[in-house]
Tab-separated table of C-alpha atoms and ligand atoms in Angstrom:
chain	number	residue	atom	x	y	z
A	2	MET	CA	-6.702	95.684	10.943
A	3	PHE	CA	-9.640	97.509	12.592
A	4	GLY	CA	-9.090	98.870	16.104
A	5	GLY	CA	-11.935	98.170	18.542
A	6	ALA	CA	-14.554	95.729	17.294
A	7	THR	CA	-17.431	97.666	18.847
A	8	SER	CA	-16.597	100.880	16.961
A	9	ILE	CA	-17.950	99.600	13.671
A	10	ARG	CA	-20.994	97.713	12.507
A	11	ARG	CA	-21.745	96.051	9.232
A	12	SER	CA	-23.782	98.305	6.984
A	13	SER	CA	-27.221	97.400	5.638
A	14	GLN	CA	-25.608	95.681	2.643
A	15	SER	CA	-24.469	92.741	4.798
A	16	ARG	CA	-24.881	89.266	3.300
A	17	ALA	CA	-26.384	87.094	5.925
A	18	ARG	CA	-28.838	88.991	8.080
A	19	PRO	CA	-30.896	92.141	7.853
A	20	THR	CA	-30.265	93.443	11.419
A	21	VAL	CA	-28.072	96.557	11.523
A	22	ASP	CA	-28.764	97.644	15.107
A	23	VAL	CA	-25.694	96.548	17.103
A	24	ALA	CA	-27.478	95.443	20.303
A	25	GLU	CA	-30.284	93.694	18.420
A	26	HIS	CA	-27.771	91.892	16.242
A	27	ALA	CA	-25.743	90.762	19.266
A	28	HIS	CA	-28.920	89.356	20.848
A	29	LYS	CA	-29.968	87.547	17.649
A	30	ARG	CA	-26.469	86.160	17.291
A	31	ARG	CA	-26.489	84.764	20.835
A	32	LEU	CA	-29.725	82.924	20.083
A	33	LEU	CA	-28.565	81.572	16.734
A	34	LYS	CA	-25.251	80.452	18.215
A	35	THR	CA	-27.074	77.833	20.280
A	36	CYS	CA	-27.880	76.042	16.984
A	37	PHE	CA	-24.241	75.723	15.899
A	38	THR	CA	-22.846	73.477	18.609
A	39	GLU	CA	-20.626	70.419	18.082
A	40	LYS	CA	-23.751	68.297	18.662
A	41	SER	CA	-25.709	69.997	15.869
A	42	VAL	CA	-22.745	69.906	13.458
A	43	ARG	CA	-22.317	66.174	14.121
A	44	ALA	CA	-26.033	65.602	13.596
A	45	ALA	CA	-25.952	67.590	10.320
A	46	SER	CA	-23.147	65.417	8.952
A	47	GLY	CA	-25.519	62.462	8.503
A	48	PHE	CA	-27.808	64.492	6.235
A	49	ILE	CA	-24.853	65.856	4.286
A	50	ILE	CA	-23.422	62.380	3.707
A	51	LYS	CA	-26.731	61.146	2.303
A	52	HIS	CA	-26.719	63.923	-0.331
A	53	VAL	CA	-23.031	63.567	-1.199
A	54	ASP	CA	-23.449	59.828	-1.751
A	55	ARG	CA	-26.391	60.395	-4.070
A	56	TRP	CA	-24.479	63.117	-5.970
A	57	ASN	CA	-21.466	60.816	-6.401
A	58	GLU	CA	-23.766	58.104	-7.709
A	59	ILE	CA	-25.325	60.497	-10.242
A	60	LEU	CA	-21.856	61.523	-11.478
A	61	ALA	CA	-20.715	57.901	-11.758
A	62	GLN	CA	-23.887	56.978	-13.650
A	63	MET	CA	-23.292	59.849	-16.072
A	64	ALA	CA	-19.893	58.338	-16.832
A	65	GLU	CA	-21.349	54.868	-17.341
A	66	GLU	CA	-24.181	56.117	-19.557
A	67	ASN	CA	-21.717	58.103	-21.646
A	68	HIS	CA	-19.588	54.993	-22.053
A	69	ASN	CA	-22.505	52.737	-22.986
A	70	SER	CA	-24.325	55.130	-25.279
A	71	SER	CA	-21.478	56.273	-27.505
A	72	ASN	CA	-19.551	53.932	-29.802
A	73	ASN	CA	-17.215	56.505	-31.231
A	74	LEU	CA	-15.483	57.692	-28.043
A	75	SER	CA	-11.743	58.090	-28.418
A	76	GLU	CA	-9.505	55.994	-26.132
A	77	GLY	CA	-8.860	59.032	-23.938
A	78	GLU	CA	-12.588	59.648	-23.441
A	79	LYS	CA	-13.626	56.104	-22.586
A	80	GLY	CA	-14.940	55.708	-19.057
A	81	TRP	CA	-15.331	59.430	-18.428
A	82	SER	CA	-18.568	61.382	-18.017
A	83	PRO	CA	-19.402	64.109	-20.530
A	84	PRO	CA	-17.973	67.508	-19.498
A	85	ILE	CA	-19.850	68.863	-16.452
A	86	ASN	CA	-20.004	72.503	-15.418
A	87	PHE	CA	-18.784	71.933	-11.865
A	88	SER	CA	-20.219	75.193	-10.478
A	89	GLU	CA	-23.730	74.269	-11.633
A	90	SER	CA	-23.444	70.725	-10.369
A	91	VAL	CA	-22.088	71.653	-6.947
A	92	ASP	CA	-24.687	74.442	-6.600
A	93	SER	CA	-27.389	71.809	-6.966
A	94	LEU	CA	-25.766	69.586	-4.330
A	95	VAL	CA	-25.321	72.371	-1.788
A	96	PHE	CA	-28.837	73.772	-2.291
A	97	ASP	CA	-30.334	70.331	-1.729
A	98	ILE	CA	-28.300	69.959	1.464
A	99	MET	CA	-29.352	73.362	2.767
A	100	GLY	CA	-33.055	72.720	2.087
A	101	ASP	CA	-32.825	69.422	3.938
A	102	LEU	CA	-30.979	70.964	6.889
A	103	SER	CA	-32.978	74.197	7.086
A	104	PHE	CA	-36.524	72.821	6.930
A	105	GLY	CA	-36.306	69.090	6.305
A	106	ARG	CA	-36.989	68.953	2.563
A	107	SER	CA	-34.497	68.702	-0.286
A	108	PHE	CA	-35.074	70.870	-3.358
A	109	ASP	CA	-34.008	67.821	-5.451
A	110	ILE	CA	-32.175	70.095	-7.868
A	111	LYS	CA	-29.310	67.642	-8.316
A	112	GLU	CA	-31.592	64.842	-9.522
A	113	PRO	CA	-31.295	64.045	-13.246
A	114	GLY	CA	-34.074	65.357	-15.474
A	115	SER	CA	-35.059	68.595	-17.040
A	116	GLY	CA	-36.287	71.823	-15.460
A	117	GLY	CA	-39.756	70.793	-16.650
A	118	ASP	CA	-39.746	68.018	-14.034
A	119	ASN	CA	-38.711	70.384	-11.274
A	120	PRO	CA	-39.127	74.146	-11.705
A	121	LEU	CA	-36.791	74.744	-8.725
A	122	LYS	CA	-33.832	73.605	-10.842
A	123	VAL	CA	-33.382	77.117	-12.204
A	124	ILE	CA	-33.135	78.664	-8.745
A	125	PRO	CA	-29.320	78.931	-8.497
A	126	HIS	CA	-29.301	80.610	-11.939
A	127	THR	CA	-32.132	82.940	-11.008
A	128	ILE	CA	-30.399	83.991	-7.809
A	129	ALA	CA	-27.264	84.810	-9.820
A	130	SER	CA	-29.290	86.985	-12.223
A	131	TYR	CA	-30.945	88.689	-9.260
A	132	MET	CA	-27.605	89.482	-7.652
A	133	ARG	CA	-26.315	90.854	-10.956
A	134	PHE	CA	-29.352	93.181	-11.121
A	135	TYR	CA	-29.530	94.305	-7.467
A	136	TYR	CA	-25.854	94.598	-6.611
A	137	PRO	CA	-25.168	97.771	-8.630
A	138	LEU	CA	-28.283	99.310	-7.034
A	139	CYS	CA	-26.952	98.523	-3.551
A	140	ARG	CA	-23.625	100.129	-4.444
A	141	ALA	CA	-25.246	103.165	-6.099
A	142	PRO	CA	-24.911	106.646	-4.586
A	143	LEU	CA	-28.723	106.732	-4.845
A	144	LEU	CA	-29.078	103.932	-2.279
A	145	PRO	CA	-30.551	106.199	0.467
A	146	LEU	CA	-33.206	107.365	-2.011
A	147	LEU	CA	-34.006	103.770	-2.995
A	148	LEU	CA	-34.308	102.791	0.682
A	149	TRP	CA	-36.672	105.736	1.224
A	150	LEU	CA	-38.762	104.686	-1.797
A	151	LYS	CA	-38.945	101.022	-0.744
A	152	PRO	CA	-42.003	101.280	1.524
A	153	ARG	CA	-43.430	103.973	-0.777
A	154	GLY	CA	-44.146	101.780	-3.796
A	155	LEU	CA	-40.708	100.515	-4.854
A	156	ASP	CA	-41.212	97.184	-3.066
A	157	ARG	CA	-44.418	96.699	-5.080
A	158	VAL	CA	-42.552	97.387	-8.336
A	159	PHE	CA	-39.799	94.918	-7.392
A	160	GLY	CA	-42.512	92.419	-6.391
A	161	MET	CA	-44.080	92.687	-9.851
A	162	LEU	CA	-40.669	92.126	-11.446
A	163	THR	CA	-40.088	88.936	-9.424
A	164	PRO	CA	-39.611	86.041	-11.889
A	165	PRO	CA	-42.054	83.090	-11.577
A	166	ALA	CA	-39.210	80.742	-10.530
A	167	VAL	CA	-38.485	82.931	-7.498
A	168	ARG	CA	-42.178	82.977	-6.560
A	169	GLN	CA	-42.194	79.182	-6.773
A	170	TYR	CA	-39.071	79.009	-4.640
A	171	ASN	CA	-40.610	81.340	-2.020
A	172	ALA	CA	-43.814	79.295	-1.978
A	173	PHE	CA	-41.845	76.042	-1.654
A	174	VAL	CA	-39.837	77.389	1.283
A	175	TYR	CA	-42.926	78.885	2.965
A	176	ASP	CA	-45.013	75.702	2.620
A	177	ASN	CA	-42.266	73.428	3.854
A	178	ILE	CA	-41.440	75.570	6.858
A	179	THR	CA	-45.156	75.674	7.732
A	180	ARG	CA	-45.358	71.879	7.412
A	181	ARG	CA	-42.276	71.456	9.576
A	182	ILE	CA	-43.489	73.814	12.300
A	183	GLN	CA	-46.790	71.904	12.483
A	184	LEU	CA	-45.012	68.561	12.589
A	185	HIS	CA	-42.686	69.725	15.349
A	186	ARG	CA	-45.577	71.021	17.473
A	187	GLU	CA	-47.641	67.836	16.941
A	188	GLN	CA	-44.735	65.568	17.839
A	189	GLN	CA	-43.960	67.609	20.937
A	190	LYS	CA	-47.567	67.252	22.082
A	191	GLU	CA	-48.382	63.696	21.059
A	192	LYS	CA	-45.060	61.855	21.071
A	193	PRO	CA	-42.698	63.823	23.326
A	194	ASP	CA	-40.380	60.808	23.687
A	195	LEU	CA	-39.953	60.311	19.940
A	196	GLN	CA	-36.441	61.023	18.639
A	197	GLN	CA	-36.964	63.940	16.257
A	198	ARG	CA	-35.132	64.596	12.994
A	199	GLN	CA	-31.964	66.329	14.232
A	200	ASP	CA	-31.481	68.883	11.447
A	201	MET	CA	-30.822	72.590	11.901
A	202	PHE	CA	-34.535	73.329	12.025
A	203	HIS	CA	-34.849	70.999	14.999
A	204	PHE	CA	-32.107	72.893	16.837
A	205	LEU	CA	-33.790	76.220	16.000
A	206	CYS	CA	-37.058	74.915	17.459
A	207	GLU	CA	-35.294	73.650	20.565
A	208	ALA	CA	-33.221	76.822	21.099
A	209	ARG	CA	-33.904	78.734	24.292
A	210	ASP	CA	-33.164	82.330	25.078
A	211	PRO	CA	-30.214	82.136	27.548
A	212	ASP	CA	-31.589	85.219	29.412
A	213	THR	CA	-35.173	84.029	29.924
A	214	ASP	CA	-34.972	80.260	29.283
A	215	LEU	CA	-38.072	80.657	27.090
A	216	PRO	CA	-38.192	79.329	23.502
A	217	ALA	CA	-35.877	81.537	21.479
A	218	TYR	CA	-38.020	81.745	18.361
A	219	THR	CA	-41.622	82.484	17.471
A	220	ASP	CA	-43.038	80.889	14.299
A	221	THR	CA	-42.295	84.106	12.399
A	222	ASP	CA	-38.689	84.065	13.624
A	223	LEU	CA	-38.341	80.409	12.647
A	224	ARG	CA	-39.400	81.279	9.111
A	225	ALA	CA	-36.953	84.156	8.921
A	226	GLU	CA	-34.011	82.269	10.398
A	227	SER	CA	-34.372	79.103	8.348
A	228	SER	CA	-34.764	81.070	5.086
A	229	LEU	CA	-31.694	83.030	6.077
A	230	LEU	CA	-29.631	79.912	6.722
A	231	ILE	CA	-30.291	78.682	3.177
A	232	VAL	CA	-28.967	81.960	1.773
A	233	ALA	CA	-25.991	82.151	4.157
A	234	GLY	CA	-24.921	78.539	3.673
A	235	SER	CA	-25.499	77.828	-0.046
A	236	ASP	CA	-23.559	80.147	-2.348
A	237	THR	CA	-20.707	80.521	0.120
A	238	THR	CA	-20.042	76.785	0.327
A	239	SER	CA	-20.483	76.103	-3.382
A	240	ILE	CA	-18.246	79.017	-4.429
A	241	SER	CA	-15.486	77.655	-2.178
A	242	LEU	CA	-15.855	74.195	-3.731
A	243	SER	CA	-15.851	75.600	-7.294
A	244	GLY	CA	-12.606	77.419	-6.586
A	245	LEU	CA	-11.014	74.352	-5.037
A	246	PHE	CA	-11.921	72.088	-7.973
A	247	PHE	CA	-10.838	74.741	-10.476
A	248	TYR	CA	-7.352	74.893	-8.992
A	249	LEU	CA	-7.081	71.142	-8.359
A	250	THR	CA	-8.116	70.130	-11.873
A	251	GLY	CA	-5.792	72.789	-13.280
A	252	ASP	CA	-2.875	71.161	-11.502
A	253	PRO	CA	-2.761	67.343	-11.717
A	254	ALA	CA	0.204	67.035	-9.301
A	255	HIS	CA	-1.714	68.662	-6.435
A	256	LEU	CA	-4.851	66.715	-7.316
A	257	ARG	CA	-2.884	63.432	-7.252
A	258	LYS	CA	-1.294	64.262	-3.878
A	259	LEU	CA	-4.664	65.079	-2.336
A	260	THR	CA	-6.370	62.000	-3.810
A	261	ASP	CA	-3.531	59.826	-2.487
A	262	GLU	CA	-3.859	61.298	0.989
A	263	ILE	CA	-7.579	60.573	1.082
A	264	ARG	CA	-7.306	57.070	-0.356
A	265	THR	CA	-4.464	56.063	1.953
A	266	THR	CA	-6.082	57.547	5.070
A	267	PHE	CA	-9.251	55.559	4.304
A	268	PRO	CA	-7.667	52.531	2.617
A	269	ASP	CA	-10.209	49.746	2.553
A	270	GLY	CA	-11.930	50.662	-0.714
A	271	SER	CA	-15.142	52.137	0.700
A	272	ALA	CA	-15.857	55.821	1.259
A	273	ASP	CA	-18.333	54.966	4.012
A	274	ASP	CA	-15.632	55.401	6.685
A	275	ILE	CA	-15.299	59.080	5.757
A	276	VAL	CA	-17.294	60.802	8.485
A	277	HIS	CA	-16.946	63.910	10.618
A	278	GLY	CA	-14.230	63.047	13.127
A	279	PRO	CA	-10.525	63.065	14.001
A	280	LYS	CA	-9.418	60.898	11.071
A	281	LEU	CA	-10.881	63.274	8.501
A	282	LEU	CA	-9.771	66.355	10.436
A	283	GLY	CA	-6.268	64.856	10.488
A	284	CYS	CA	-5.996	65.010	6.671
A	285	GLN	CA	-3.432	67.795	6.649
A	286	TYR	CA	-3.126	68.168	2.891
A	287	LEU	CA	-6.926	68.257	2.473
A	288	ALA	CA	-7.132	71.091	5.019
A	289	ALA	CA	-4.307	72.943	3.258
A	290	CYS	CA	-5.998	72.575	-0.164
A	291	ILE	CA	-9.293	73.903	1.220
A	292	ASP	CA	-7.565	76.915	2.812
A	293	GLU	CA	-5.629	77.598	-0.371
A	294	GLY	CA	-8.773	77.305	-2.520
A	295	MET	CA	-10.664	79.701	-0.229
A	296	ARG	CA	-7.751	82.135	-0.217
A	297	LEU	CA	-7.831	82.402	-3.999
A	298	THR	CA	-11.646	82.277	-4.260
A	299	PRO	CA	-13.188	84.628	-1.681
A	300	THR	CA	-16.955	84.102	-1.541
A	301	GLY	CA	-17.427	87.865	-1.503
A	302	PRO	CA	-14.539	89.152	-3.627
A	303	SER	CA	-14.928	92.841	-2.814
A	304	GLU	CA	-15.317	94.788	0.419
A	305	LEU	CA	-18.139	94.024	2.861
A	306	PRO	CA	-19.126	97.505	4.000
A	307	HIS	CA	-18.798	98.408	7.687
A	308	GLU	CA	-20.161	101.653	9.115
A	309	VAL	CA	-18.138	103.532	11.729
A	310	LEU	CA	-20.185	104.061	14.908
A	311	PRO	CA	-20.494	107.298	16.980
A	312	GLY	CA	-17.105	108.258	18.402
A	313	GLY	CA	-15.251	107.340	15.210
A	314	ILE	CA	-12.372	104.931	14.850
A	315	VAL	CA	-8.635	105.000	14.213
A	316	ILE	CA	-7.454	102.523	11.564
A	317	GLU	CA	-3.761	102.234	10.763
A	318	GLY	CA	-3.144	105.638	12.379
A	319	GLU	CA	-5.905	107.467	10.530
A	320	TYR	CA	-9.122	108.783	12.102
A	321	TYR	CA	-12.506	107.992	10.485
A	322	PRO	CA	-15.616	109.800	11.811
A	323	ALA	CA	-18.970	108.133	12.550
A	324	GLY	CA	-20.922	107.155	9.452
A	325	THR	CA	-17.855	106.486	7.282
A	326	ILE	CA	-18.061	103.201	5.380
A	327	VAL	CA	-14.796	101.289	5.754
A	328	SER	CA	-13.683	97.901	4.547
A	329	THR	CA	-10.991	95.757	2.993
A	330	CYS	CA	-11.154	93.846	-0.276
A	331	PRO	CA	-10.634	90.070	0.220
A	332	TRP	CA	-9.595	89.425	-3.408
A	333	ALA	CA	-6.701	91.882	-3.181
A	334	ASP	CA	-5.964	91.144	0.471
A	335	SER	CA	-5.343	87.448	-0.086
A	336	ARG	CA	-2.967	88.182	-2.977
A	337	ASN	CA	-0.845	90.620	-1.002
A	338	GLU	CA	2.741	89.781	-2.038
A	339	ALA	CA	4.118	91.317	1.176
A	340	VAL	CA	2.327	88.675	3.242
A	341	HIS	CA	3.563	85.908	0.967
A	342	GLU	CA	7.197	87.040	0.936
A	343	GLY	CA	7.183	87.097	-2.845
A	344	ARG	CA	6.200	83.401	-3.029
A	345	ASP	CA	3.828	83.947	-5.932
A	346	ALA	CA	0.684	84.922	-4.073
A	347	CYS	CA	-1.490	84.195	-7.132
A	348	ALA	CA	-0.414	80.555	-7.434
A	349	PHE	CA	-2.312	77.595	-5.938
A	350	ARG	CA	0.255	76.135	-3.571
A	351	PRO	CA	-1.323	74.273	-0.609
A	352	GLU	CA	2.176	73.571	0.758
A	353	ARG	CA	2.367	77.182	1.934
A	354	TRP	CA	-0.029	76.216	4.794
A	355	ILE	CA	2.078	73.275	6.057
A	356	VAL	CA	5.099	73.827	8.290
A	357	ASP	CA	8.053	71.952	6.773
A	358	PRO	CA	11.284	73.934	7.146
A	359	ALA	CA	13.512	71.068	5.988
A	360	GLY	CA	11.438	70.161	2.934
A	361	THR	CA	9.539	73.080	1.392
A	362	GLY	CA	11.204	75.690	3.614
A	363	VAL	CA	7.848	76.800	5.066
A	364	THR	CA	8.356	77.915	8.684
A	365	ALA	CA	5.899	78.195	11.571
A	366	GLU	CA	6.300	81.989	11.394
A	367	SER	CA	5.289	82.191	7.735
A	368	VAL	CA	2.200	80.021	8.309
A	369	ALA	CA	1.278	82.204	11.297
A	370	ARG	CA	1.626	85.318	9.135
A	371	LEU	CA	-0.639	83.810	6.456
A	372	ARG	CA	-3.217	82.838	9.056
A	373	SER	CA	-3.302	86.334	10.534
A	374	ASN	CA	-4.152	87.647	7.071
A	375	PHE	CA	-6.730	84.964	6.205
A	376	HIS	CA	-10.381	85.570	7.159
A	377	PRO	CA	-12.721	83.769	4.750
A	378	PHE	CA	-15.350	83.570	7.499
A	379	ALA	CA	-14.770	87.180	8.629
A	380	THR	CA	-13.825	88.001	12.222
A	381	GLY	CA	-15.403	89.746	15.180
A	382	PRO	CA	-19.041	90.207	16.136
A	383	GLY	CA	-20.379	89.517	12.632
A	384	SER	CA	-18.216	86.532	11.763
A	385	CYS	CA	-19.685	83.381	10.251
A	386	LEU	CA	-21.680	81.257	12.681
A	387	GLY	CA	-21.700	78.327	10.271
A	388	LYS	CA	-17.914	78.005	9.968
A	389	ASN	CA	-17.588	74.566	11.593
A	390	LEU	CA	-20.568	73.240	9.699
A	391	ALA	CA	-19.209	74.590	6.408
A	392	MET	CA	-15.726	73.135	6.966
A	393	MET	CA	-17.175	69.743	7.860
A	394	GLU	CA	-19.421	69.847	4.779
A	395	ILE	CA	-16.585	70.788	2.414
A	396	MET	CA	-14.270	68.123	3.856
A	397	ILE	CA	-16.882	65.396	3.475
A	398	ILE	CA	-17.811	66.459	-0.070
A	399	VAL	CA	-14.183	66.564	-1.252
A	400	ALA	CA	-13.031	63.419	0.554
A	401	ARG	CA	-15.957	61.167	-0.376
A	402	THR	CA	-15.914	62.388	-3.989
A	403	LEU	CA	-12.169	61.920	-4.534
A	404	HIS	CA	-12.244	58.580	-2.728
A	405	ARG	CA	-14.837	57.177	-5.130
A	406	LEU	CA	-14.230	59.070	-8.349
A	407	ASP	CA	-11.371	60.183	-10.533
A	408	VAL	CA	-11.758	63.732	-11.781
A	409	ARG	CA	-10.000	65.754	-14.467
A	410	ARG	CA	-10.431	69.043	-16.339
A	411	ALA	CA	-12.280	68.380	-19.618
A	412	PRO	CA	-9.506	68.356	-22.230
A	413	GLY	CA	-9.078	71.789	-23.808
A	414	SER	CA	-11.692	73.472	-21.592
A	415	THR	CA	-10.908	76.959	-20.316
A	416	LEU	CA	-14.305	77.632	-18.709
A	417	GLY	CA	-13.968	79.578	-15.478
A	418	GLY	CA	-10.420	80.653	-16.152
A	419	GLU	CA	-9.067	83.838	-17.484
A	420	GLY	CA	-6.850	84.183	-20.483
A	421	PRO	CA	-4.783	86.225	-22.853
A	422	GLY	CA	-6.864	88.905	-24.538
A	423	LEU	CA	-9.385	89.261	-21.705
A	424	GLY	CA	-7.852	92.526	-20.563
A	425	TRP	CA	-6.005	94.003	-17.619
A	426	GLY	CA	-6.155	91.826	-14.502
A	427	ALA	CA	-7.667	88.905	-16.398
A	428	GLU	CA	-4.732	87.581	-18.364
A	429	ASN	CA	-3.700	84.774	-16.040
A	430	GLU	CA	-5.459	81.689	-17.363
A	431	ARG	CA	-4.614	79.667	-14.260
A	432	GLN	CA	-6.729	81.975	-12.111
A	433	MET	CA	-10.459	81.487	-11.582
A	434	GLN	CA	-12.480	84.434	-12.768
A	435	LEU	CA	-15.007	85.792	-10.257
A	436	GLU	CA	-17.666	88.343	-11.065
A	437	ASP	CA	-18.372	90.550	-8.077
A	438	ALA	CA	-22.080	90.695	-7.307
A	439	TYR	CA	-21.743	90.779	-3.514
A	440	VAL	CA	-21.260	87.010	-3.734
A	441	ALA	CA	-18.837	85.715	-6.349
A	442	LEU	CA	-20.583	84.705	-9.572
A	443	ARG	CA	-18.554	82.187	-11.530
A	444	GLN	CA	-18.530	79.522	-14.239
A	445	GLY	CA	-16.801	76.163	-14.424
A	446	PRO	CA	-14.464	74.493	-14.206
A	447	GLU	CA	-15.625	72.023	-16.810
A	448	VAL	CA	-14.699	68.615	-15.436
A	449	GLN	CA	-15.173	64.920	-16.121
A	450	PHE	CA	-15.646	62.142	-13.585
A	451	GLN	CA	-15.261	58.378	-13.698
A	452	ARG	CA	-15.377	55.659	-11.073
A	453	ARG	CA	-11.906	55.392	-9.580
A	454	VAL	CA	-9.622	53.160	-11.532
A	455	VAL	CA	-7.148	52.223	-8.748
B	19	HEM	C1	-17.374	78.204	2.940
B	19	HEM	C2	-18.544	78.534	3.421
B	19	HEM	C3	-18.839	79.851	4.106
B	19	HEM	C4	-18.157	81.032	4.073
B	19	HEM	C5	-16.860	81.356	3.336
B	19	HEM	C6	-18.892	81.963	4.908
B	19	HEM	C7	-18.525	83.269	5.137
B	19	HEM	C8	-19.255	84.165	5.888
B	19	HEM	C9	-18.910	85.561	6.060
B	19	HEM	C10	-17.702	86.252	5.418
B	19	HEM	C11	-19.847	86.107	6.870
B	19	HEM	C12	-19.931	87.578	7.310
B	19	HEM	C13	-20.852	88.239	6.302
B	19	HEM	C14	-21.085	89.690	6.494
B	19	HEM	O1	-20.358	90.362	7.234
B	19	HEM	O2	-22.019	90.186	5.867
B	19	HEM	C15	-20.792	85.069	7.229
B	19	HEM	C16	-21.861	85.250	8.072
B	19	HEM	C17	-22.738	84.240	8.418
B	19	HEM	N1	-22.710	82.926	7.998
B	19	HEM	FE1	-21.315	82.090	6.797
B	19	HEM	N2	-20.013	81.327	5.422
B	19	HEM	C18	-20.005	80.041	4.970
B	19	HEM	C19	-20.939	79.050	5.242
B	19	HEM	C20	-21.994	79.182	6.124
B	19	HEM	C21	-22.936	78.134	6.466
B	19	HEM	C22	-22.885	76.697	5.916
B	19	HEM	C23	-23.831	78.683	7.338
B	19	HEM	C24	-25.004	78.047	8.023
B	19	HEM	C25	-25.686	77.058	7.629
B	19	HEM	C26	-23.449	80.062	7.559
B	19	HEM	C27	-24.105	80.934	8.398
B	19	HEM	C28	-23.758	82.256	8.580
B	19	HEM	C29	-24.522	83.163	9.418
B	19	HEM	C30	-25.760	82.801	10.244
B	19	HEM	C31	-23.872	84.403	9.332
B	19	HEM	C32	-24.282	85.709	10.017
B	19	HEM	C33	-23.584	85.871	11.346
B	19	HEM	C34	-24.020	87.137	12.040
B	19	HEM	O3	-24.713	87.955	11.443
B	19	HEM	O4	-23.662	87.318	13.210
B	19	HEM	N3	-22.330	80.332	6.806
B	19	HEM	N4	-20.396	83.896	6.615
């Protein structure tokens, strides 16, 4: 849609990194790219699997405890866990993964127990409240004034308003990164031959500047980059998974088809064979469901602002001078009926991503048209560096979970959906409701799990 990738830059409201200078950003991106190779993605998969397995076990235990502790369950409820707010549960899983990958220490948010046992449990909630508070400020016409006031006392005011949970989170991240930097340095000096923990932090430490061949990051940079990776990789991944499970549990036929694909591709009863590799990547229906879920659940539902650079830009035949903020809105873009040839753009229909002219009538041309209009990871010089990692993570989470567990929408639950009476644009109860706060805030779906029956 935009002509000339170098004529625009993302404005200071961008999600994943604070750099707005084009050359500085390009340099930082080149360095960070060295940490997202096939080798590092493969190495990360081991850590991800460990967390997914533990999460699956917690869900299965919830079902068993529910079964054992309650005598008056109806026939239809027997064997199932109590209703679980999927968004909250998957947030805890993804945060734990990102802590482990980014500095070698899980937040342990997914572990059973109350917030009293672990004050970090409230962090996903607190971040959501923060976004709800700050987002309107970032969109306000007064933004330049706020930016001017920041170093002139406003930062101190915001600092005083910081909730205790966020301070604890910051301290936890700071202490663990410090510990990890020390450990890395000691091991390099004393045991250079020792195989180090191959998480993302390791690859950041090992990264070298391609221009100078010197270490890419100072200790201060390491702190900044690993904190940034937690932010960039947590909400995005868990929002995508919430959307996918909302649409799957709202449509048992699609859920059954996907579960069958996973269980027949990995037939021998154990989910342990599900690893990053060609067999998993070959699950065509799984890939289609993930694409379809992401299409209907953009992680940032409204426009990511881009600032036109000196010289201006022509977009769709119209000239925009330097300084103009331009963008497109992913929520509306992915529901564009023109792109979908009137095939109900708001419906969850993974088949639209699979070429099958004789069966569903979907042609190679229509899939190509969808793909050219589908950019959940953005495109161009600011596109997502973690795309391959995120796709691997989502595939492993979905495949291992559906291999081991049956899942269904809690009977009668409408959490996360929209519905009659909610007003214009929110009447379709089969659509997941997203609240725009730069990232998509959301609730639900409310689901139940049990160990697989067949
Ligand atoms: C489904 C999951 C994900 C989605 C949909 C997603 C989407 C995006 C999008 C749209 C951007 C551009 C943001 C902007 O212009 O402000 C972005 C940037 C970025 N993402 Fe992701 N992301 C995901 C997961 C991850 C993960 C797991 C990581 C790393 C652990 C990651 C690392 C990054 C980084 C480092 C950038 C900044 C790139 C740059 O500034 O050049 N992302 N992501």
